[in-house]
PDB file of C-alpha atoms and ligand atoms in Angstrom:
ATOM      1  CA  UNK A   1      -6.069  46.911  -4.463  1.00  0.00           C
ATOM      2  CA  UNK A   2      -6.928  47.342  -0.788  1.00  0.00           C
ATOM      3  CA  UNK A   3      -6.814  43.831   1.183  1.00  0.00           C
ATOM      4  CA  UNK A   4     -10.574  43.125   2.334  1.00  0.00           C
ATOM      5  CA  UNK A   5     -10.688  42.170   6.290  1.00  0.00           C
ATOM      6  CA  UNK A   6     -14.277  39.928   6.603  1.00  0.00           C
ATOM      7  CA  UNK A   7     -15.344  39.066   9.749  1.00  0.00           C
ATOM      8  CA  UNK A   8     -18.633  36.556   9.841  1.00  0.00           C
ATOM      9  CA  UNK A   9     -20.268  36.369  12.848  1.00  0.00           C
ATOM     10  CA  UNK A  10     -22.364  33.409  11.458  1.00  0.00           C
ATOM     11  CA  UNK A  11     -25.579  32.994  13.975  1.00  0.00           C
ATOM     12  CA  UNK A  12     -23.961  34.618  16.849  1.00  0.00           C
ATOM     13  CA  UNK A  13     -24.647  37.708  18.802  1.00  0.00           C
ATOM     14  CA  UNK A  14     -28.498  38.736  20.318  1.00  0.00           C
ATOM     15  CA  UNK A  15     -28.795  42.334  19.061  1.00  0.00           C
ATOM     16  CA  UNK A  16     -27.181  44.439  21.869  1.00  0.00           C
ATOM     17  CA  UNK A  17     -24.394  42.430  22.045  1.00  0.00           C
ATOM     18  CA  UNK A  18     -24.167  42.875  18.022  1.00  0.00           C
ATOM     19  CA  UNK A  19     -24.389  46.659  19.298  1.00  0.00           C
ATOM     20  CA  UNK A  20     -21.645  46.926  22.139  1.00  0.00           C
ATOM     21  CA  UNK A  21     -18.931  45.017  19.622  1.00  0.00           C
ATOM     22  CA  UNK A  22     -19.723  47.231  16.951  1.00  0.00           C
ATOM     23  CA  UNK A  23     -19.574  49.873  19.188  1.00  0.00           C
ATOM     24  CA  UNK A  24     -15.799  48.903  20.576  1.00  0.00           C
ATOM     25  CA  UNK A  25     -14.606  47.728  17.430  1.00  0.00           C
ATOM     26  CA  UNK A  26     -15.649  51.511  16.242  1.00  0.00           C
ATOM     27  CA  UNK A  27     -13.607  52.950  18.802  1.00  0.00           C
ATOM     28  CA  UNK A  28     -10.294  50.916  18.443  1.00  0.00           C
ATOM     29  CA  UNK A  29     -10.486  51.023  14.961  1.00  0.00           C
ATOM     30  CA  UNK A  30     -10.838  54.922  15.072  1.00  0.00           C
ATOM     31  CA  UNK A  31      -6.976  54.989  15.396  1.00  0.00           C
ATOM     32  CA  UNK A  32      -6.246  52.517  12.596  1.00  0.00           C
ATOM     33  CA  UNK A  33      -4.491  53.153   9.409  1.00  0.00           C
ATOM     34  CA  UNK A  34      -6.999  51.595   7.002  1.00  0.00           C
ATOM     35  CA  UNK A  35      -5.513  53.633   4.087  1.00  0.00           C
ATOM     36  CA  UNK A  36      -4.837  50.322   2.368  1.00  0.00           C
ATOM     37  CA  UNK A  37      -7.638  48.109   4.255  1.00  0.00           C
ATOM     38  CA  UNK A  38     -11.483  48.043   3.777  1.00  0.00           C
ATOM     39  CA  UNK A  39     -13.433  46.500   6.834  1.00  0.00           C
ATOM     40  CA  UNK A  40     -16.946  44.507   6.733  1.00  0.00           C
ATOM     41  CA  UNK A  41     -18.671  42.563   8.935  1.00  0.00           C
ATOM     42  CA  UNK A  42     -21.256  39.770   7.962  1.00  0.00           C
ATOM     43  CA  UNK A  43     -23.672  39.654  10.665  1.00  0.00           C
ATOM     44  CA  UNK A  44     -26.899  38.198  11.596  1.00  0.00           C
ATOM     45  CA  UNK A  45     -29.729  39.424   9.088  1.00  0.00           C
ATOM     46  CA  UNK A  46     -31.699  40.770  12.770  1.00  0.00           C
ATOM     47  CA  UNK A  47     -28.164  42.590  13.706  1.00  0.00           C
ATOM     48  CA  UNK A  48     -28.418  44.763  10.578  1.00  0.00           C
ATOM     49  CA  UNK A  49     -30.587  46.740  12.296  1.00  0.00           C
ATOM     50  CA  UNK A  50     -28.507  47.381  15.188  1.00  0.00           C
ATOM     51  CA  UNK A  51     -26.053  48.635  12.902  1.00  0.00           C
ATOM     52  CA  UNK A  52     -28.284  51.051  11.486  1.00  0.00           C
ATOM     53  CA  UNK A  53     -29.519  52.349  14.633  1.00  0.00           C
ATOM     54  CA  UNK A  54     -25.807  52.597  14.889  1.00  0.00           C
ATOM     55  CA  UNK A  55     -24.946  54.863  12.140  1.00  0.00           C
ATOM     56  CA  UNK A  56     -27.309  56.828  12.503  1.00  0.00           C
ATOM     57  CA  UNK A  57     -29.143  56.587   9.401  1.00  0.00           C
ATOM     58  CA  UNK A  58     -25.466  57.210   7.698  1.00  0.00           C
ATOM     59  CA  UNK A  59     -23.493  53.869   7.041  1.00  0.00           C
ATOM     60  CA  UNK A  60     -20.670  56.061   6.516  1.00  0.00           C
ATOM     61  CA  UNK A  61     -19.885  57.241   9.936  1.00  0.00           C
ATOM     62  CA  UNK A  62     -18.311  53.697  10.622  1.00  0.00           C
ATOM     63  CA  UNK A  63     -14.823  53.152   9.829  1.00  0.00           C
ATOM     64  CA  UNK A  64     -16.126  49.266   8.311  1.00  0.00           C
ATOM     65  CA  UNK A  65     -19.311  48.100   6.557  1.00  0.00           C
ATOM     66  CA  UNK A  66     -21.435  45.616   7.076  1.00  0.00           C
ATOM     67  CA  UNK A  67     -23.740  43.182   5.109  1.00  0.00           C
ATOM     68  CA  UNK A  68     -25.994  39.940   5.235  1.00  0.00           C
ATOM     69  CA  UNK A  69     -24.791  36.709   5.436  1.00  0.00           C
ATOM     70  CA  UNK A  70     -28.174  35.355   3.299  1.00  0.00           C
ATOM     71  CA  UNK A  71     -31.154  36.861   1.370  1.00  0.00           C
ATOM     72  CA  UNK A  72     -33.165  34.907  -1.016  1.00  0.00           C
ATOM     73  CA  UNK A  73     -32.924  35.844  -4.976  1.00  0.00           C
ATOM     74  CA  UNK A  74     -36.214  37.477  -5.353  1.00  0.00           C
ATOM     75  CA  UNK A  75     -37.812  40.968  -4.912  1.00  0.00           C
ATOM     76  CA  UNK A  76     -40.037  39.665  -2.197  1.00  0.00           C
ATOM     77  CA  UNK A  77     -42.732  37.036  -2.455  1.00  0.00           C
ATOM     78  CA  UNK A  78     -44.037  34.217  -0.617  1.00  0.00           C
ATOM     79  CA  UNK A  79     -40.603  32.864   0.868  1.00  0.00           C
ATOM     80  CA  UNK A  80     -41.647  32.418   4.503  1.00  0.00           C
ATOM     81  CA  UNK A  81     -38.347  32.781   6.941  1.00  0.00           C
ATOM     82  CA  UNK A  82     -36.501  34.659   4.174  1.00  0.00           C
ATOM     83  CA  UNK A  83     -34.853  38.202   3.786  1.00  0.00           C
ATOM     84  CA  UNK A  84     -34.718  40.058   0.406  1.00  0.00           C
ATOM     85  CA  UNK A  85     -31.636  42.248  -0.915  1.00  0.00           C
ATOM     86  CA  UNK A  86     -34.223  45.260  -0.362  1.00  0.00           C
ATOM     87  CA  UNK A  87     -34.291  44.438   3.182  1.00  0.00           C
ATOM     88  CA  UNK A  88     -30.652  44.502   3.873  1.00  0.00           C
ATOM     89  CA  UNK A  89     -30.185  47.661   1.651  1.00  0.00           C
ATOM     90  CA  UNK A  90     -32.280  49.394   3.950  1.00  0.00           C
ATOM     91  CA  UNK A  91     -30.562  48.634   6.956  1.00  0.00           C
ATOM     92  CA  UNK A  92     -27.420  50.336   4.858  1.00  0.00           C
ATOM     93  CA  UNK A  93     -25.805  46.801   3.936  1.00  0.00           C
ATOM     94  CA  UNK A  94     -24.195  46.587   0.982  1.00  0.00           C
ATOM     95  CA  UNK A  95     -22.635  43.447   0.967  1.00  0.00           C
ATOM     96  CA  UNK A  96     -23.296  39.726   1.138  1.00  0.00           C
ATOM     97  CA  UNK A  97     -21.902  37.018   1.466  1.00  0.00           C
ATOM     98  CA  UNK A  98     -22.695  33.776  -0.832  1.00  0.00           C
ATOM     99  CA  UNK A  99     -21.726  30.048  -1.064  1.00  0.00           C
ATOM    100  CA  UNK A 100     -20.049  29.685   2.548  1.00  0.00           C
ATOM    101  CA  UNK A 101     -19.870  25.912   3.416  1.00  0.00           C
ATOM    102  CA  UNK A 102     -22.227  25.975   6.107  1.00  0.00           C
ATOM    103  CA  UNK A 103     -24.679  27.075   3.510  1.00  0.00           C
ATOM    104  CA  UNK A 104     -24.041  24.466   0.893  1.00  0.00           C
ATOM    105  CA  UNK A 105     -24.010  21.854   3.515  1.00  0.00           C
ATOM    106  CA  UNK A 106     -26.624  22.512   5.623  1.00  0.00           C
ATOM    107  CA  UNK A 107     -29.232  24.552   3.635  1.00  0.00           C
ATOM    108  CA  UNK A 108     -28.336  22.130   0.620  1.00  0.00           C
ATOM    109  CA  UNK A 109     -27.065  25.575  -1.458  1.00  0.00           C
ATOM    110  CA  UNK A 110     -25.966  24.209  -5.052  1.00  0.00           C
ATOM    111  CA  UNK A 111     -24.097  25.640  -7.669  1.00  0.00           C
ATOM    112  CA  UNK A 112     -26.891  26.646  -9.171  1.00  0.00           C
ATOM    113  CA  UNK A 113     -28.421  27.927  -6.791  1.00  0.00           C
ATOM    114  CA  UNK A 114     -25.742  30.293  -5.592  1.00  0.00           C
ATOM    115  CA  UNK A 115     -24.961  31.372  -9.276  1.00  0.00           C
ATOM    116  CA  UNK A 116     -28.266  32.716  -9.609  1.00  0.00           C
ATOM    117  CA  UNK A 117     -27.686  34.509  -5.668  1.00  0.00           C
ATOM    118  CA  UNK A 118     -24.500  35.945  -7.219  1.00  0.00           C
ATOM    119  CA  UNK A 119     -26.435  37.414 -10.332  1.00  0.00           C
ATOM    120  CA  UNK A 120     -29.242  38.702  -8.369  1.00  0.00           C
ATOM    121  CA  UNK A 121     -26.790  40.337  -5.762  1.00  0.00           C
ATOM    122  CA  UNK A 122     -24.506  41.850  -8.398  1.00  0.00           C
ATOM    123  CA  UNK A 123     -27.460  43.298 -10.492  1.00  0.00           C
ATOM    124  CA  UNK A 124     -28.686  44.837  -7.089  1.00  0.00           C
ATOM    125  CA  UNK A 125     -25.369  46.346  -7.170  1.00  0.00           C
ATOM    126  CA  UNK A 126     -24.186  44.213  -3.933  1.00  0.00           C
ATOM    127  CA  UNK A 127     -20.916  43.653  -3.121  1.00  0.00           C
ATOM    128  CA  UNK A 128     -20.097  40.224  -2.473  1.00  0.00           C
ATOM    129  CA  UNK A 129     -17.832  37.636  -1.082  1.00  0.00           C
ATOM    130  CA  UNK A 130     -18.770  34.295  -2.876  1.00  0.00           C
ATOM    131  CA  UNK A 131     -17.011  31.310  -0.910  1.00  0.00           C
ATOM    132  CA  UNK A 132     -15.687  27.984  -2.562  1.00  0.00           C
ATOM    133  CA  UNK A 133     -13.449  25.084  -0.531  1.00  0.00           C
ATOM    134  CA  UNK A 134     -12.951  21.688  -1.031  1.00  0.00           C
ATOM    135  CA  UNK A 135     -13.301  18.894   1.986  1.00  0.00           C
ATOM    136  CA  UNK A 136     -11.299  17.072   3.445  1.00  0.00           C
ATOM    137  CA  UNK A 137     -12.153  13.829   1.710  1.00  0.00           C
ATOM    138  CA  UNK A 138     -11.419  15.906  -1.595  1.00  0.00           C
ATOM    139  CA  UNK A 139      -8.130  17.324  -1.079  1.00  0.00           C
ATOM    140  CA  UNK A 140      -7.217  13.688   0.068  1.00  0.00           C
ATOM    141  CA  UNK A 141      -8.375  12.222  -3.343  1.00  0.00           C
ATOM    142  CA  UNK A 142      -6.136  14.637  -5.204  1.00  0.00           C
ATOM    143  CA  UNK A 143     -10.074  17.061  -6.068  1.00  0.00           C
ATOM    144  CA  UNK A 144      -8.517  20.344  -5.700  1.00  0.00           C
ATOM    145  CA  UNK A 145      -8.136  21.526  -8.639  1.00  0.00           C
ATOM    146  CA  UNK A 146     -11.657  19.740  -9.696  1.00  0.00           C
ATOM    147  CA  UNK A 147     -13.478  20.804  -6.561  1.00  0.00           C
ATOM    148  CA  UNK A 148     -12.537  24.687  -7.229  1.00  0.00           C
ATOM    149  CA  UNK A 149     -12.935  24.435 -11.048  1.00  0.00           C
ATOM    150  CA  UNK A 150     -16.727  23.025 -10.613  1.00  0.00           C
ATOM    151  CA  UNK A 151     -17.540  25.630  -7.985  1.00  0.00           C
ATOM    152  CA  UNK A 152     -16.189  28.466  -9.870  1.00  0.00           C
ATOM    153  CA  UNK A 153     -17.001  27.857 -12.969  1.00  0.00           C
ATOM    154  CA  UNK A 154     -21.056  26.957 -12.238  1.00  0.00           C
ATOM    155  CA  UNK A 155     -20.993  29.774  -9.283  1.00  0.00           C
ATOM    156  CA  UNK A 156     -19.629  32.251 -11.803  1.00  0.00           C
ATOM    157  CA  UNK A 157     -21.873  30.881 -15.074  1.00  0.00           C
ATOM    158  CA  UNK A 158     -24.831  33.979 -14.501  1.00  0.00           C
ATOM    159  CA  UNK A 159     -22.313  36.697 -13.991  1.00  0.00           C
ATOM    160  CA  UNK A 160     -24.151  39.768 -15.129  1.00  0.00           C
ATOM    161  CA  UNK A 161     -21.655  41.062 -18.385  1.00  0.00           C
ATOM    162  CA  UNK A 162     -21.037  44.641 -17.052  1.00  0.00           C
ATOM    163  CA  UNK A 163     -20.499  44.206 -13.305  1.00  0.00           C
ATOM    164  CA  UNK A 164     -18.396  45.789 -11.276  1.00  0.00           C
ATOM    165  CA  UNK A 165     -15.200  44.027 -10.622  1.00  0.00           C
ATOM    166  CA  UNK A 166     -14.635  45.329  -7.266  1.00  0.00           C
ATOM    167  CA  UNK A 167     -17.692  43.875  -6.030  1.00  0.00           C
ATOM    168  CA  UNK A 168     -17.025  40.086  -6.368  1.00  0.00           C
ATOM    169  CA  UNK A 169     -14.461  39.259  -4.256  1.00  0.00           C
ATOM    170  CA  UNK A 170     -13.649  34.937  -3.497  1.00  0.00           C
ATOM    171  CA  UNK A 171     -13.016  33.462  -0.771  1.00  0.00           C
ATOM    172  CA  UNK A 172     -11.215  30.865  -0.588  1.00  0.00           C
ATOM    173  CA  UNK A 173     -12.181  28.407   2.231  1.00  0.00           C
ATOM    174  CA  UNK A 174     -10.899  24.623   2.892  1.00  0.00           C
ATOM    175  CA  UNK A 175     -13.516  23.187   4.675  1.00  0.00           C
ATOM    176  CA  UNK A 176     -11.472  21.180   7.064  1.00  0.00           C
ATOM    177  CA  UNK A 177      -9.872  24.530   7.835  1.00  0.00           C
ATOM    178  CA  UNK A 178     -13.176  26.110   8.999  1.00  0.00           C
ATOM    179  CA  UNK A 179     -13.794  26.469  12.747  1.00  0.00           C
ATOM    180  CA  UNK A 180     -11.729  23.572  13.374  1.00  0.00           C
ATOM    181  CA  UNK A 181      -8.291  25.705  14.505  1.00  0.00           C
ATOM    182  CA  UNK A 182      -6.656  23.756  11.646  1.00  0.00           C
ATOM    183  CA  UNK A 183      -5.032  26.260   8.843  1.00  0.00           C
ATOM    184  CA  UNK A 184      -3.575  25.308   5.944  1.00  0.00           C
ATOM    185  CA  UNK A 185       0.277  25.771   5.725  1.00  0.00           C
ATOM    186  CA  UNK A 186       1.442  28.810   3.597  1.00  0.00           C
ATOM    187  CA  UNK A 187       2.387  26.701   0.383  1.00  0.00           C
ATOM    188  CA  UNK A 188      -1.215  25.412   0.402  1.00  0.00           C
ATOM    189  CA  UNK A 189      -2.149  28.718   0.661  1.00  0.00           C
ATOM    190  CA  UNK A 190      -0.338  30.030  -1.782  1.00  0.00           C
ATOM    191  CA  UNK A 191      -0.714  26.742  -3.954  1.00  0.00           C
ATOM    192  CA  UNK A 192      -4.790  26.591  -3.946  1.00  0.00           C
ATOM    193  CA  UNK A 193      -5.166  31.265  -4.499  1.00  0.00           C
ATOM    194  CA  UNK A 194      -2.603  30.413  -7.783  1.00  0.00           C
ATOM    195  CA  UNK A 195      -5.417  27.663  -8.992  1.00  0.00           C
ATOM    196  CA  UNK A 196      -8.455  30.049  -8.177  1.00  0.00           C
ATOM    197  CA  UNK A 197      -6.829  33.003 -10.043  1.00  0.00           C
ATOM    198  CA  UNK A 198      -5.633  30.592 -12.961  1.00  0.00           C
ATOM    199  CA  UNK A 199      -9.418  29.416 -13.367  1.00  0.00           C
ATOM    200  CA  UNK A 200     -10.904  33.010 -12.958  1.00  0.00           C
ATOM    201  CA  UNK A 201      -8.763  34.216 -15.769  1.00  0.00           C
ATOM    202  CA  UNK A 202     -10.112  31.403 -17.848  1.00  0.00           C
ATOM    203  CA  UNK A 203     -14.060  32.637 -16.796  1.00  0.00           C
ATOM    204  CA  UNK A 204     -13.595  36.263 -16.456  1.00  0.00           C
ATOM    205  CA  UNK A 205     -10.492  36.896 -18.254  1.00  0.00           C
ATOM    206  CA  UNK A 206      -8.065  39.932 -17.540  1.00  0.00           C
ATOM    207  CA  UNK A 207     -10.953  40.903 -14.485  1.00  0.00           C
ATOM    208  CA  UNK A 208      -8.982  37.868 -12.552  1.00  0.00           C
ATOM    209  CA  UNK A 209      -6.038  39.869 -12.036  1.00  0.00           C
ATOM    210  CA  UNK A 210      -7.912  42.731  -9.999  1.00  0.00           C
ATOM    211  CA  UNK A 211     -10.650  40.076  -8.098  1.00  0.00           C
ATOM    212  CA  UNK A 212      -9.741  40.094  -4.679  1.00  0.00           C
ATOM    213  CA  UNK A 213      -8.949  36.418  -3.335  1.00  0.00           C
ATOM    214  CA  UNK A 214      -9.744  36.235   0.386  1.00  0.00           C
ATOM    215  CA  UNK A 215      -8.338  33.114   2.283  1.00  0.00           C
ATOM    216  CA  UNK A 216     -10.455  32.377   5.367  1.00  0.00           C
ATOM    217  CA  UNK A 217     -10.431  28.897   7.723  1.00  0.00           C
ATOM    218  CA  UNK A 218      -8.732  29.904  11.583  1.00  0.00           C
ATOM    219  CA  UNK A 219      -7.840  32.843  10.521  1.00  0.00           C
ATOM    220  CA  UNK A 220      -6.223  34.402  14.285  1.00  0.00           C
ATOM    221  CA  UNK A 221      -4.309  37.454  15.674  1.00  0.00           C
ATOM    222  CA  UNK A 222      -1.533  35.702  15.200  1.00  0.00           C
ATOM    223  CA  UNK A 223      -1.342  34.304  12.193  1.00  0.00           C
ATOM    224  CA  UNK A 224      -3.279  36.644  10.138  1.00  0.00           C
ATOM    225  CA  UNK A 225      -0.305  39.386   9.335  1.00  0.00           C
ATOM    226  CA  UNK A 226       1.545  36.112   7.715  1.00  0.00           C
ATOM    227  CA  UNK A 227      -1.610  34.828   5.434  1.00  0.00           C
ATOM    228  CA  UNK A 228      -2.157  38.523   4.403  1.00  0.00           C
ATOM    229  CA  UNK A 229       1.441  37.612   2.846  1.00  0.00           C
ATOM    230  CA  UNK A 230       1.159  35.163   0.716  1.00  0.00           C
ATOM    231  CA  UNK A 231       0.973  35.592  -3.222  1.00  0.00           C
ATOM    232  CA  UNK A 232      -2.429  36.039  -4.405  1.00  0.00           C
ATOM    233  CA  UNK A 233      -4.381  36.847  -0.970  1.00  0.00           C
ATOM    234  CA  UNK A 234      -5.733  39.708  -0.978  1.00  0.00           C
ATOM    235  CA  UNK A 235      -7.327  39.144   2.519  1.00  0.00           C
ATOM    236  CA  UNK A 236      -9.419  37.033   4.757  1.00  0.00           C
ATOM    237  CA  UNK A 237     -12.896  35.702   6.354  1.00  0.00           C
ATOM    238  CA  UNK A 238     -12.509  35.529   9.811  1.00  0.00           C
ATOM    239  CA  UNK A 239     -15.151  33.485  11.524  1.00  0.00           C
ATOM    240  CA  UNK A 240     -14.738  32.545  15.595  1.00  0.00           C
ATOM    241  CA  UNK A 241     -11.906  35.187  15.780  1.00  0.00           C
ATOM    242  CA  UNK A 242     -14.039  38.222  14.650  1.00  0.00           C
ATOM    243  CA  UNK A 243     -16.893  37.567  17.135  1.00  0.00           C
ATOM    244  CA  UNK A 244     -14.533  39.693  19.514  1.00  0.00           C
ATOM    245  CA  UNK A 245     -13.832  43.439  18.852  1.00  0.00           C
ATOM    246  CA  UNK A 246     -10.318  43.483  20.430  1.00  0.00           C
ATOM    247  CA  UNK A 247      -9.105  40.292  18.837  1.00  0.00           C
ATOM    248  CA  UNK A 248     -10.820  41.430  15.380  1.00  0.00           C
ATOM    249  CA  UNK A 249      -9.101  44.649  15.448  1.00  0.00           C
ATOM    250  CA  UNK A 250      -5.270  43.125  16.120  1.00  0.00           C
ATOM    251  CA  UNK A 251      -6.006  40.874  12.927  1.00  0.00           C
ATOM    252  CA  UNK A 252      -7.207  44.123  11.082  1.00  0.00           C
ATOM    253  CA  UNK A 253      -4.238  46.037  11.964  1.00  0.00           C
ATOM    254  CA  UNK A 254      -1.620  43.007  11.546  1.00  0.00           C
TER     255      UNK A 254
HETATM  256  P1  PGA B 301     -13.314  30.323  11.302  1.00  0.00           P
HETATM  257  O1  PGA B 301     -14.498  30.493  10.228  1.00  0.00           O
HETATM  258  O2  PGA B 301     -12.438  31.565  11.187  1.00  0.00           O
HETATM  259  O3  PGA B 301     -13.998  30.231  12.615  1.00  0.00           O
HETATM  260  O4  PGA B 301     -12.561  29.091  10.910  1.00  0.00           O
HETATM  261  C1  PGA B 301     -14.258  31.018   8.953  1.00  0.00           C
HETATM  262  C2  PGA B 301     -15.533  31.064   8.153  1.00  0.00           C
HETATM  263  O5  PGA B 301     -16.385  30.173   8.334  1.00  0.00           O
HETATM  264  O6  PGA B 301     -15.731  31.962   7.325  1.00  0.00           O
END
């Protein structure tokens, strides 16, 4: 299983700047040994395009992917402000990215809501990172376990029978961890990825053994080579330290 490196650039990055990272990050990862990494990059729905224009018309002449960080579970329709799966595809995205925090708190994203995003992604043949955490004021009352159950077992109810397991990967995200510089210590790591792979084996059976578990929250140069470590991560979401190609890279390559 090759660990996934995710960066999300969340709503950063006017279109030529989108263009000149992709641009270096292209270049230094030219000389990377990614024989046992895969590389994508959630970016700004209006980026997309940038990276098209980038490729050429060929996603494949990049040595990482890229994909939306929202779309709205429909074919198209009266959904003013929204973008549809066919409108990523055709930028040559073929990932997205579901259930971050940022979505569930600010946009009000339920369980429900992102189950049926997960199902309409996956039968769209998406890849996908779907992201679950618990809060602070959670993990203080002892909700862990509780918090990650809920999320994962609603999130995961409309999973389409036959799809693909490589393309639902988790990611597992503490809230209190995210953008704050705050990571959790390895044995929470390692503690909380045991829990999520425990309660994917009860929803998806033997699948939960080859689901990739990402860990994201402060994810940095230098601490990335010792998260990509621990038992049951099989790589991270990088937020503030992927919105610069150099410092992106170093966590690729640690
Ligand atoms: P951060 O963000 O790396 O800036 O903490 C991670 C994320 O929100 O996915």
């Amino acid at each position: 299983m090759k660990k996934l490196i995710a960066a999300n650039w969340k709503m950063y990055k006017v279109p030529h700047e989108a263009r000149i990272e992709a641009e270096g990050l292209k270049t230094l990862l030219s000389s990377a040994d990614l024989a046992e990494k895969e590389v994508v990059l959630f970016v700004p729905a209006i980026n997309l395009i940038s990276f098209a224009a980038l490729c050429h018309g060929g996603a494949f002449s990049l040595p990482f992917t890229y994909g939306g960080q929202n779309f709205y579970p429909a074919e198209e329709g009266a959904f003013t402000g929204e973008n549809s799966l066919n409108m990523i595809s055709a930028t040559g995205a073929n990932w997205v990215l579901i259930g971050h925090s940022e979505r569930r708190m600010y946009f009000h994203e339920d369980n429900a809501f992102l189950a049926q995003k997960l199902e309409f992604a996956l039968n769209k043949g998406f890849s996908t990172v779907f992201c679950i955490g618990e809060s602070l004021e959670e993990r203080e009352a002892n909700k862990l376990e509780e918090v990650l159950t809920n999320q994962l077992k609603e999130g995961l109810a409309k999973l389409p029978k036959d799809y693909e397991v490589e393309k639902l990967s988790i990611a597992y995200e503490p809230v209190w961890a995210i953008g704050t510089g705050k990571v959790a210590n390895e044995a929470d790591i390692e503690h909380a990825h045991s829990l999520v792979r425990k309660i994917l084996a009860e929803i998806i059976q033997q699948k939960a053994e080859e689901t990739r578990i990402l860990y994201g929250g402060s994810v940095k140069p230098d601490n990335a080579a010792s998260i990509l470590k621990i038992k049951n991560v099989d790589g991270v979401l990088v937020g503030g330290a992927s919105l610069d190609a150099e410092s992106f890279n170093k966590i690729v390559i640690s």
